PDB file of C-alpha atoms in Angstrom:
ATOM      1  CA  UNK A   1      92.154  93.762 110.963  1.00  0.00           C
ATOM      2  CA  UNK A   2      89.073  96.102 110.946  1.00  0.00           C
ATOM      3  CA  UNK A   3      90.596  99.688 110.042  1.00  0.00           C
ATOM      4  CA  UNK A   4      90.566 102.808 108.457  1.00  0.00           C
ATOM      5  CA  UNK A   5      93.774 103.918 106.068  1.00  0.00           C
ATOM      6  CA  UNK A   6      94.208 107.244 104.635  1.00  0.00           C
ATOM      7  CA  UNK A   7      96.459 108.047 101.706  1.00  0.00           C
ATOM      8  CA  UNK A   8      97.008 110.737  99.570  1.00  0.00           C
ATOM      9  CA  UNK A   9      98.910 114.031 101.313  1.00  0.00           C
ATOM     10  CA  UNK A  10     102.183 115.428 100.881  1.00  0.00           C
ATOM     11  CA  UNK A  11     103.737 118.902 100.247  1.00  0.00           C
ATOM     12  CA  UNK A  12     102.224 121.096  97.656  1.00  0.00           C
ATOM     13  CA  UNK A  13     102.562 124.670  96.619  1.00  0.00           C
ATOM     14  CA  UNK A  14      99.805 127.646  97.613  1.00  0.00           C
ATOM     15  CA  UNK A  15      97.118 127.399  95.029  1.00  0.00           C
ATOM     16  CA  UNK A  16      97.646 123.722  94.227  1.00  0.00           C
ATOM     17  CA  UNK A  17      95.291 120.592  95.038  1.00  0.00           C
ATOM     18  CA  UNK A  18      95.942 117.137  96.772  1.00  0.00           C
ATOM     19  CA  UNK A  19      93.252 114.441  96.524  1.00  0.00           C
ATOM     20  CA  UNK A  20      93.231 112.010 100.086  1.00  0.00           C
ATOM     21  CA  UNK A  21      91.408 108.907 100.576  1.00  0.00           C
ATOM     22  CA  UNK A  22      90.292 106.631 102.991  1.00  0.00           C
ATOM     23  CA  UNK A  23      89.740 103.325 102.912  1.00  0.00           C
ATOM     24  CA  UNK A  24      87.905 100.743 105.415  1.00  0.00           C
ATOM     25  CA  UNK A  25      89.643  97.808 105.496  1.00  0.00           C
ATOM     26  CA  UNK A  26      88.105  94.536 106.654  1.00  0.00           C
ATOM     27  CA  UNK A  27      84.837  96.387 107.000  1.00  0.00           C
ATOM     28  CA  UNK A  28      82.775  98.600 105.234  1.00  0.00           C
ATOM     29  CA  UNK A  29      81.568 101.956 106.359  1.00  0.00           C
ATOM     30  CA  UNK A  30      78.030 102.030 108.437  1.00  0.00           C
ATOM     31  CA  UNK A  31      75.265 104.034 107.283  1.00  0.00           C
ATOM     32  CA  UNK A  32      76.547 106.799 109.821  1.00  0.00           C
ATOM     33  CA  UNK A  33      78.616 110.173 109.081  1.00  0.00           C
ATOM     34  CA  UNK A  34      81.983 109.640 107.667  1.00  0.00           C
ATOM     35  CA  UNK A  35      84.498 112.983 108.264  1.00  0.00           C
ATOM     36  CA  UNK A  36      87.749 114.279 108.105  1.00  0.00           C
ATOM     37  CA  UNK A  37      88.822 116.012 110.279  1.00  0.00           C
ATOM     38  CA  UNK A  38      92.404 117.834 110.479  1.00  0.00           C
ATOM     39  CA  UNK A  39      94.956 119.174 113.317  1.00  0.00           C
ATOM     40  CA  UNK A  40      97.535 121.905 112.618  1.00  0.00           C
ATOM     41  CA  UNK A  41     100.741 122.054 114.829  1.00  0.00           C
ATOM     42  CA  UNK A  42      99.490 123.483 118.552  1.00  0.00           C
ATOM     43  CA  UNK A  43      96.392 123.581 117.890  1.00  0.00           C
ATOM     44  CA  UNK A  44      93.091 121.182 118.337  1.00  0.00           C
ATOM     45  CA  UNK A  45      91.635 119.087 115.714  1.00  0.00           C
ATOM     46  CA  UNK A  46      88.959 120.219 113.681  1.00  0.00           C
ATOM     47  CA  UNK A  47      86.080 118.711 111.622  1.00  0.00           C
ATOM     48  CA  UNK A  48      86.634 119.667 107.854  1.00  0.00           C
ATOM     49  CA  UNK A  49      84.051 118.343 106.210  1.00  0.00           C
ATOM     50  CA  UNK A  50      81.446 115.382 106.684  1.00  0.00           C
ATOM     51  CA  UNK A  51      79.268 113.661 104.657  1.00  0.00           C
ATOM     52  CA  UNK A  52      75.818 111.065 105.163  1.00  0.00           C
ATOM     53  CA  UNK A  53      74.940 107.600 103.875  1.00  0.00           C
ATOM     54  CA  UNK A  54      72.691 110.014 101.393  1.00  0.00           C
ATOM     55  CA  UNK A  55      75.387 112.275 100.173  1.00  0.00           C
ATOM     56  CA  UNK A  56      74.476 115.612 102.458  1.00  0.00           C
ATOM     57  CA  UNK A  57      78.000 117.207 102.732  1.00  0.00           C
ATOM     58  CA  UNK A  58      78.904 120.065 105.272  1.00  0.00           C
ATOM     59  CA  UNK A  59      82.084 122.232 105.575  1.00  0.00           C
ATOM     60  CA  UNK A  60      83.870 124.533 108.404  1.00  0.00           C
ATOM     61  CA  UNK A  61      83.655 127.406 106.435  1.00  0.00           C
ATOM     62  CA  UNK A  62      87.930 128.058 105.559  1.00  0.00           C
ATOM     63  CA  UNK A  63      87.503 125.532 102.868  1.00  0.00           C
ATOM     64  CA  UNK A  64      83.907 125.533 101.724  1.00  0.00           C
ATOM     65  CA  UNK A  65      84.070 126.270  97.846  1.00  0.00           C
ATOM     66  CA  UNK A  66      87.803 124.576  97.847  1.00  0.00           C
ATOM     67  CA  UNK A  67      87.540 121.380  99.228  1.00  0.00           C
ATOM     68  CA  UNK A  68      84.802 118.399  98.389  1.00  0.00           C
ATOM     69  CA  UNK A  69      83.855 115.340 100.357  1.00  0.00           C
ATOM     70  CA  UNK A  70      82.992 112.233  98.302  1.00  0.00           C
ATOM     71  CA  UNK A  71      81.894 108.526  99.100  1.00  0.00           C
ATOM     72  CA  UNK A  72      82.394 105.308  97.304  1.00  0.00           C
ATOM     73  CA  UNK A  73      79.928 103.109  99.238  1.00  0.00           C
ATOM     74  CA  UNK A  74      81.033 100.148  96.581  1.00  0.00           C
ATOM     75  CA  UNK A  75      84.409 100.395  97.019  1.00  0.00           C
ATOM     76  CA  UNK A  76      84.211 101.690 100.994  1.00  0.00           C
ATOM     77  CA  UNK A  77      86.611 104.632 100.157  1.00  0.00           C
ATOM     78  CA  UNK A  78      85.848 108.396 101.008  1.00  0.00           C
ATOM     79  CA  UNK A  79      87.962 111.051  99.578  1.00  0.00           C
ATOM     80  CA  UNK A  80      88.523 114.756 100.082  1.00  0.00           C
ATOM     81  CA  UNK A  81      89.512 116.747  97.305  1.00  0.00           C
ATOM     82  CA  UNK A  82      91.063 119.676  97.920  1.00  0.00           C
ATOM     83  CA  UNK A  83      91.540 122.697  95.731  1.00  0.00           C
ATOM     84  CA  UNK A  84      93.494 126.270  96.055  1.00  0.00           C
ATOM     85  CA  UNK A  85      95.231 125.110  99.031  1.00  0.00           C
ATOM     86  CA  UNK A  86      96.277 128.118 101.684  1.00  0.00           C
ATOM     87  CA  UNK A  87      99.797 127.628 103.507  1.00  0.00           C
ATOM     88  CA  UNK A  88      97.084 127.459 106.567  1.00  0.00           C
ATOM     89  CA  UNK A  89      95.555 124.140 105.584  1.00  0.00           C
ATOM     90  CA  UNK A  90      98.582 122.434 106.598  1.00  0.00           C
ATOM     91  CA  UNK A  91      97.824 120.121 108.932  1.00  0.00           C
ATOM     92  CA  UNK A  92      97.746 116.302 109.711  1.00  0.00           C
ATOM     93  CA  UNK A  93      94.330 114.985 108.182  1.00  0.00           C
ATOM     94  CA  UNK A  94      91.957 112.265 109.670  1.00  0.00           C
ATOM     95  CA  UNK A  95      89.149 110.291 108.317  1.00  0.00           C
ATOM     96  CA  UNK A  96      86.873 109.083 110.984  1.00  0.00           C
ATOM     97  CA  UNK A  97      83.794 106.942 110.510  1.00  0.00           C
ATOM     98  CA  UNK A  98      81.604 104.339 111.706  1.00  0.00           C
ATOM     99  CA  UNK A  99      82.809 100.718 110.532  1.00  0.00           C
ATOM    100  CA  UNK A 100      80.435  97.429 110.462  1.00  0.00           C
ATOM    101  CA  UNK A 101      80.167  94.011 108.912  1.00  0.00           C
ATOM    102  CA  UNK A 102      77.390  92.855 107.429  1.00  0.00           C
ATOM    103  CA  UNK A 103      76.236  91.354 110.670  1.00  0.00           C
ATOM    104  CA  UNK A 104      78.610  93.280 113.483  1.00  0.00           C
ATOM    105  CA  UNK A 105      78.840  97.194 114.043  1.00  0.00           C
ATOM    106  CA  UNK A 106      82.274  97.762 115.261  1.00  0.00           C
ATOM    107  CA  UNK A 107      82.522 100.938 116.828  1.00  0.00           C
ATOM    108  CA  UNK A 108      83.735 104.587 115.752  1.00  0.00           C
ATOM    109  CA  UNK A 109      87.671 104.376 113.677  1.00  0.00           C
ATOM    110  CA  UNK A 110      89.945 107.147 113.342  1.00  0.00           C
ATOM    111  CA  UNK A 111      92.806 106.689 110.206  1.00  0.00           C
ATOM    112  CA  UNK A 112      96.137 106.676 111.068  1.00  0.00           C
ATOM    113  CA  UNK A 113      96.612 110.433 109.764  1.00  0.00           C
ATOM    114  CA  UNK A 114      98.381 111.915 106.804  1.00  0.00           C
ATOM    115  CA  UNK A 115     100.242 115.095 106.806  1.00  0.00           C
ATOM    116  CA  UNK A 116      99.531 117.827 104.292  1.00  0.00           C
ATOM    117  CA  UNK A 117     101.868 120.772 103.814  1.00  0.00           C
ATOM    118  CA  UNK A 118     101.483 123.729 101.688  1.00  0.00           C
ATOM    119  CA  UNK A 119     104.009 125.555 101.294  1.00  0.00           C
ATOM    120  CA  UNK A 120     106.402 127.365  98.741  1.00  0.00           C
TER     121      UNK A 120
END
């Protein structure tokens, strides 16, 4: 089954880090933009950070110098490091991204979501 699972969040107090990941399953991810994106409790979701097939990486600006995007084309998993974590960065977190085969595009695939929660 061609999807997109994201691991990696959990609680953690102000000031520490959590690293998530994504990984395409049955597919690998398509030359395109992969993101995360994140949605807090009442409000909408937001892109976080995204990233291209040639490594260009760009951030909303609450976590730029505290959180990094990185790609693992062999192993089709993207992570998103993040650093000095604020009690506002709590959210539920979503990859999104493009998924193919080597002969099929599939279409646009969010992640099923994984919560992050800073807090002391």
């Amino acid at each position: 089954q061609v999807r997109l699972v994201e691991s990696g969040g959990g609680l953690v107090q102000p000031g520490g880090s959590l690293r998530l990941s994504c990984a395409a399953v049955g597919s690998i991810f398509s030359t395109n933009v992969v993101a995360w994106y994140r949605q807090a409790l009442g409000k909408e979701r937001e892109l976080v950070a995204s990233m291209t097939s040639g490594a260009s990486a760009n951030y909303v600006d609450s976590v730029k110098g505290r959180f990094t995007i990185s790609r693992d084309n062999a192993k089709n998993i993207v992570y998103l490091q993040m650093n000095s974590l604020k009690p506002e960065d709590t959210a539920v977190y979503y990859c999104n991204a493009d998924l193919r085969s080597d002969r099929v595009y599939y279409g646009n695939y969010w992640g099923q979501g994984t919560q992050v929660t800073v807090s002391s």
